[in-house]
C-alpha cells in the first residue's frame, strides 16, 4: 500500500523542480561565463567608434560615436534634440521622421555614421515658438494633434511631402506618372501613410497640410 505522505512529497518535489527550471530559463546568461577551451572569463569587447561630422538645423557637429548608434539616438541622447520622438523604434510609426538632405527618413532605422556630411533638419529646425513654420501654425490652427507625440514626425513628413509634390515626384495613387501631382486629399493621405496618429487626428492633419499647400477646401473629399 502506498503511503499518501510519499505521494505528497513526490508532488512537492516535482513542483519545486519545475519552478526552478522555469526560473533558470528566464534568467539571462552570465556575462562572465567560462570559455569552453581557455577556462578564462568571457569579456564584452569595447565598442567600435567612428568620428562623424554633420550639420543639424544649420549647426555643424562633430563627435565620436559607437558605430551602432542610430541617427535617432544621436539626436536625442547626444545632441539633446528630444523633439524627434522614439515610438515603435522599428520604422513603423513615423514618430522619428526627420529630413536628411531634403528627404524624409525614419531616423530609428538609420545609423548615424551613414550620414557623414549630411544636412539634417529636425522639428526644432523648422520653426520657433516666436516664428512657427507655416505647417506648425496650421497644425495648431486645425487641431492636427491631441497627445502631440506623433506631431514632430507628422510635421517633418508633411514638409517633405509637399516638397515632393512641388518637385513632381509621383506617389502610388498618382494617376499619371508624368504629370505634375496635385496636393489632393488622396495624394496627401498616401504620402503621409507612414506616419501613424494613435489619437486619430488624420482629418485635421490633412486640413492643415492642404491649407499650407494652398488648396484648402479643394479636394477635401477626394
CSV table of C-alpha atoms in Angstrom, one decimal:
chain,number,residue,atom,x,y,z
A,1,UNK,CA,0.0,0.0,0.0
A,2,UNK,CA,1.3,3.4,-1.0
A,3,UNK,CA,1.6,6.0,1.8
A,4,UNK,CA,-0.2,9.2,0.9
A,5,UNK,CA,2.6,11.2,2.5
A,6,UNK,CA,5.0,9.7,-0.1
A,7,UNK,CA,2.7,10.9,-2.9
A,8,UNK,CA,2.5,14.4,-1.4
A,9,UNK,CA,6.3,14.5,-1.0
A,10,UNK,CA,6.8,13.5,-4.6
A,11,UNK,CA,4.3,16.0,-5.9
A,12,UNK,CA,6.0,18.8,-3.8
A,13,UNK,CA,9.4,17.9,-5.2
A,14,UNK,CA,8.0,17.9,-8.8
A,15,UNK,CA,6.5,21.4,-8.4
A,16,UNK,CA,9.7,22.8,-6.8
A,17,UNK,CA,11.8,21.3,-9.6
A,18,UNK,CA,9.5,22.8,-12.3
A,19,UNK,CA,9.7,26.2,-10.7
A,20,UNK,CA,13.4,26.1,-10.5
A,21,UNK,CA,13.7,25.1,-14.2
A,22,UNK,CA,11.4,27.9,-15.3
A,23,UNK,CA,13.3,30.5,-13.3
A,24,UNK,CA,16.6,29.3,-14.8
A,25,UNK,CA,15.3,29.5,-18.3
A,26,UNK,CA,14.1,33.1,-17.7
A,27,UNK,CA,17.5,34.3,-16.4
A,28,UNK,CA,20.0,35.9,-18.9
A,29,UNK,CA,23.2,34.1,-19.5
A,30,UNK,CA,26.1,35.0,-17.1
A,31,UNK,CA,28.3,37.7,-18.5
A,32,UNK,CA,31.4,36.1,-17.2
A,33,UNK,CA,30.7,32.5,-18.4
A,34,UNK,CA,33.8,30.3,-18.7
A,35,UNK,CA,35.2,29.9,-22.1
A,36,UNK,CA,35.0,26.3,-23.4
A,37,UNK,CA,38.7,25.9,-24.1
A,38,UNK,CA,40.7,28.5,-22.3
A,39,UNK,CA,38.8,28.4,-19.0
A,40,UNK,CA,39.0,32.3,-18.9
A,41,UNK,CA,36.1,34.5,-18.2
A,42,UNK,CA,34.5,35.9,-21.4
A,43,UNK,CA,34.6,39.7,-21.6
A,44,UNK,CA,32.5,42.2,-23.7
A,45,UNK,CA,34.6,43.8,-26.3
A,46,UNK,CA,34.9,47.6,-26.3
A,47,UNK,CA,32.5,49.3,-28.8
A,48,UNK,CA,33.9,50.4,-32.2
A,49,UNK,CA,33.7,54.1,-32.6
A,50,UNK,CA,33.9,56.5,-35.5
A,51,UNK,CA,34.2,60.2,-36.0
A,52,UNK,CA,31.0,61.7,-37.5
A,53,UNK,CA,30.7,65.3,-38.8
A,54,UNK,CA,27.3,66.6,-39.9
A,55,UNK,CA,25.0,69.6,-39.8
A,56,UNK,CA,21.8,69.6,-37.8
A,57,UNK,CA,19.4,72.5,-38.1
A,58,UNK,CA,22.1,74.6,-39.6
A,59,UNK,CA,24.8,73.9,-37.0
A,60,UNK,CA,27.8,71.8,-37.5
A,61,UNK,CA,28.5,68.9,-35.1
A,62,UNK,CA,31.5,66.5,-34.8
A,63,UNK,CA,31.6,63.7,-32.4
A,64,UNK,CA,32.9,60.2,-31.8
A,65,UNK,CA,30.0,57.7,-31.8
A,66,UNK,CA,29.6,54.0,-31.3
A,67,UNK,CA,29.1,52.7,-34.9
A,68,UNK,CA,25.8,51.1,-33.7
A,69,UNK,CA,24.3,54.4,-32.7
A,70,UNK,CA,21.1,55.2,-34.7
A,71,UNK,CA,20.5,58.7,-36.0
A,72,UNK,CA,17.5,58.9,-33.7
A,73,UNK,CA,19.6,58.2,-30.6
A,74,UNK,CA,22.3,60.6,-31.7
A,75,UNK,CA,19.8,63.4,-32.0
A,76,UNK,CA,18.1,62.6,-28.7
A,77,UNK,CA,20.9,61.3,-26.5
A,78,UNK,CA,23.9,63.1,-27.8
A,79,UNK,CA,22.5,66.4,-29.1
A,80,UNK,CA,19.5,66.6,-26.7
A,81,UNK,CA,17.1,67.3,-29.6
A,82,UNK,CA,14.3,65.5,-28.0
A,83,UNK,CA,11.6,66.9,-30.3
A,84,UNK,CA,12.2,63.8,-32.5
A,85,UNK,CA,10.3,61.0,-30.8
A,86,UNK,CA,11.1,57.4,-30.3
A,87,UNK,CA,7.9,55.5,-30.9
A,88,UNK,CA,8.0,51.9,-32.1
A,89,UNK,CA,11.8,52.0,-32.8
A,90,UNK,CA,11.1,49.7,-35.8
A,91,UNK,CA,10.3,52.1,-38.6
A,92,UNK,CA,6.5,51.5,-38.4
A,93,UNK,CA,5.1,54.6,-36.8
A,94,UNK,CA,6.9,57.6,-38.3
A,95,UNK,CA,7.3,59.5,-35.0
A,96,UNK,CA,11.0,59.7,-35.5
A,97,UNK,CA,10.8,61.2,-39.0
A,98,UNK,CA,13.5,63.8,-39.9
A,99,UNK,CA,14.6,65.4,-43.1
A,100,UNK,CA,18.1,64.4,-44.3
A,101,UNK,CA,19.4,66.3,-47.4
A,102,UNK,CA,15.9,67.2,-48.3
A,103,UNK,CA,14.5,63.7,-48.0
A,104,UNK,CA,12.4,62.4,-45.1
A,105,UNK,CA,13.6,59.2,-43.4
A,106,UNK,CA,12.8,57.2,-40.3
A,107,UNK,CA,15.8,58.1,-38.1
A,108,UNK,CA,15.3,54.9,-35.9
A,109,UNK,CA,16.3,52.7,-38.9
A,110,UNK,CA,19.4,54.7,-39.9
A,111,UNK,CA,22.8,54.6,-38.4
A,112,UNK,CA,24.4,58.0,-37.6
A,113,UNK,CA,27.7,57.0,-39.2
A,114,UNK,CA,25.8,56.7,-42.5
A,115,UNK,CA,25.2,60.4,-42.6
A,116,UNK,CA,28.7,61.9,-42.6
A,117,UNK,CA,28.5,65.4,-44.1
A,118,UNK,CA,24.7,65.3,-44.3
A,119,UNK,CA,22.4,68.2,-43.7
A,120,UNK,CA,19.7,67.2,-41.2
A,121,UNK,CA,16.5,69.1,-40.2
A,122,UNK,CA,14.5,68.1,-37.1
A,123,UNK,CA,11.3,69.7,-35.7
A,124,UNK,CA,13.5,72.1,-33.8
A,125,UNK,CA,14.9,73.4,-37.0
A,126,UNK,CA,11.6,74.1,-38.8
A,127,UNK,CA,10.5,77.0,-36.6
A,128,UNK,CA,10.5,78.5,-33.1
A,129,UNK,CA,7.7,79.4,-30.7
A,130,UNK,CA,8.1,83.0,-31.8
A,131,UNK,CA,8.2,82.2,-35.5
A,132,UNK,CA,6.4,79.0,-36.4
A,133,UNK,CA,6.9,77.2,-39.7
A,134,UNK,CA,3.6,77.5,-41.7
A,135,UNK,CA,2.9,73.9,-41.2
A,136,UNK,CA,3.4,74.1,-37.4
A,137,UNK,CA,1.0,77.0,-37.3
A,138,UNK,CA,-1.5,75.1,-39.5
A,139,UNK,CA,-1.3,72.1,-37.2
A,140,UNK,CA,-2.2,74.3,-34.2
A,141,UNK,CA,-4.9,76.1,-36.1
A,142,UNK,CA,-6.7,72.9,-37.3
A,143,UNK,CA,-6.0,70.9,-34.1
A,144,UNK,CA,-3.9,68.4,-36.0
A,145,UNK,CA,-2.8,66.7,-32.8
A,146,UNK,CA,-4.2,65.5,-29.5
A,147,UNK,CA,-1.5,64.0,-27.4
A,148,UNK,CA,1.1,65.5,-29.7
A,149,UNK,CA,3.6,62.6,-29.6
A,150,UNK,CA,3.5,62.0,-33.3
A,151,UNK,CA,3.3,65.7,-34.3
A,152,UNK,CA,7.0,66.3,-34.8
A,153,UNK,CA,7.3,63.4,-37.2
A,154,UNK,CA,4.0,64.3,-38.9
A,155,UNK,CA,5.2,67.9,-39.4
A,156,UNK,CA,8.6,66.9,-40.8
A,157,UNK,CA,7.0,64.4,-43.1
A,158,UNK,CA,4.4,66.9,-44.3
A,159,UNK,CA,7.1,69.4,-45.1
A,160,UNK,CA,9.0,66.8,-47.2
A,161,UNK,CA,5.7,65.5,-48.8
A,162,UNK,CA,4.8,69.0,-50.1
A,163,UNK,CA,8.3,69.4,-51.4
A,164,UNK,CA,8.0,66.1,-53.2
A,165,UNK,CA,4.8,67.3,-54.9
A,166,UNK,CA,6.4,70.6,-55.9
A,167,UNK,CA,9.2,68.7,-57.5
A,168,UNK,CA,6.8,66.5,-59.4
A,169,UNK,CA,7.6,63.2,-57.6
A,170,UNK,CA,4.7,60.8,-58.1
A,171,UNK,CA,3.1,58.6,-55.5
A,172,UNK,CA,1.3,55.3,-55.5
A,173,UNK,CA,-2.0,57.0,-56.2
A,174,UNK,CA,-0.8,59.4,-58.9
A,175,UNK,CA,-2.9,58.7,-62.0
A,176,UNK,CA,-0.3,60.0,-64.4
A,177,UNK,CA,3.4,59.4,-63.6
A,178,UNK,CA,4.5,62.1,-66.0
A,179,UNK,CA,2.1,64.8,-64.9
A,180,UNK,CA,2.6,67.3,-62.0
A,181,UNK,CA,0.9,65.8,-59.0
A,182,UNK,CA,-1.7,67.9,-57.1
A,183,UNK,CA,-1.9,68.1,-53.3
A,184,UNK,CA,-5.3,66.5,-53.2
A,185,UNK,CA,-6.5,64.7,-50.0
A,186,UNK,CA,-5.9,61.4,-51.7
A,187,UNK,CA,-2.3,62.3,-52.6
A,188,UNK,CA,-1.6,63.6,-49.1
A,189,UNK,CA,-3.1,60.6,-47.4
A,190,UNK,CA,-1.0,58.3,-49.4
A,191,UNK,CA,2.2,60.3,-48.8
A,192,UNK,CA,1.5,60.6,-45.1
A,193,UNK,CA,0.5,57.0,-44.7
A,194,UNK,CA,3.9,56.1,-43.0
A,195,UNK,CA,3.0,58.5,-40.1
A,196,UNK,CA,0.6,57.0,-37.6
A,197,UNK,CA,-1.5,59.1,-35.2
A,198,UNK,CA,-2.8,56.9,-32.4
A,199,UNK,CA,-5.3,59.7,-31.4
A,200,UNK,CA,-6.9,59.6,-34.9
A,201,UNK,CA,-6.4,63.3,-35.9
A,202,UNK,CA,-5.9,62.4,-39.5
A,203,UNK,CA,-8.7,64.6,-41.0
A,204,UNK,CA,-7.4,67.6,-39.1
A,205,UNK,CA,-3.8,66.8,-40.3
A,206,UNK,CA,-5.0,66.7,-43.9
A,207,UNK,CA,-6.8,70.0,-43.4
A,208,UNK,CA,-3.6,71.6,-42.1
A,209,UNK,CA,-1.4,70.4,-44.9
A,210,UNK,CA,-3.9,71.3,-47.7
A,211,UNK,CA,-4.2,74.9,-46.3
A,212,UNK,CA,-0.4,75.3,-46.4
A,213,UNK,CA,-0.4,73.8,-49.9
A,214,UNK,CA,-2.9,76.5,-50.9
A,215,UNK,CA,-5.7,74.0,-51.6
A,216,UNK,CA,-7.9,74.3,-48.5
A,217,UNK,CA,-11.4,73.3,-49.5
A,218,UNK,CA,-10.2,71.8,-52.8
A,219,UNK,CA,-10.3,68.0,-52.9
A,220,UNK,CA,-11.0,67.7,-49.2
A,221,UNK,CA,-13.4,64.9,-50.1
A,222,UNK,CA,-11.3,63.4,-52.8
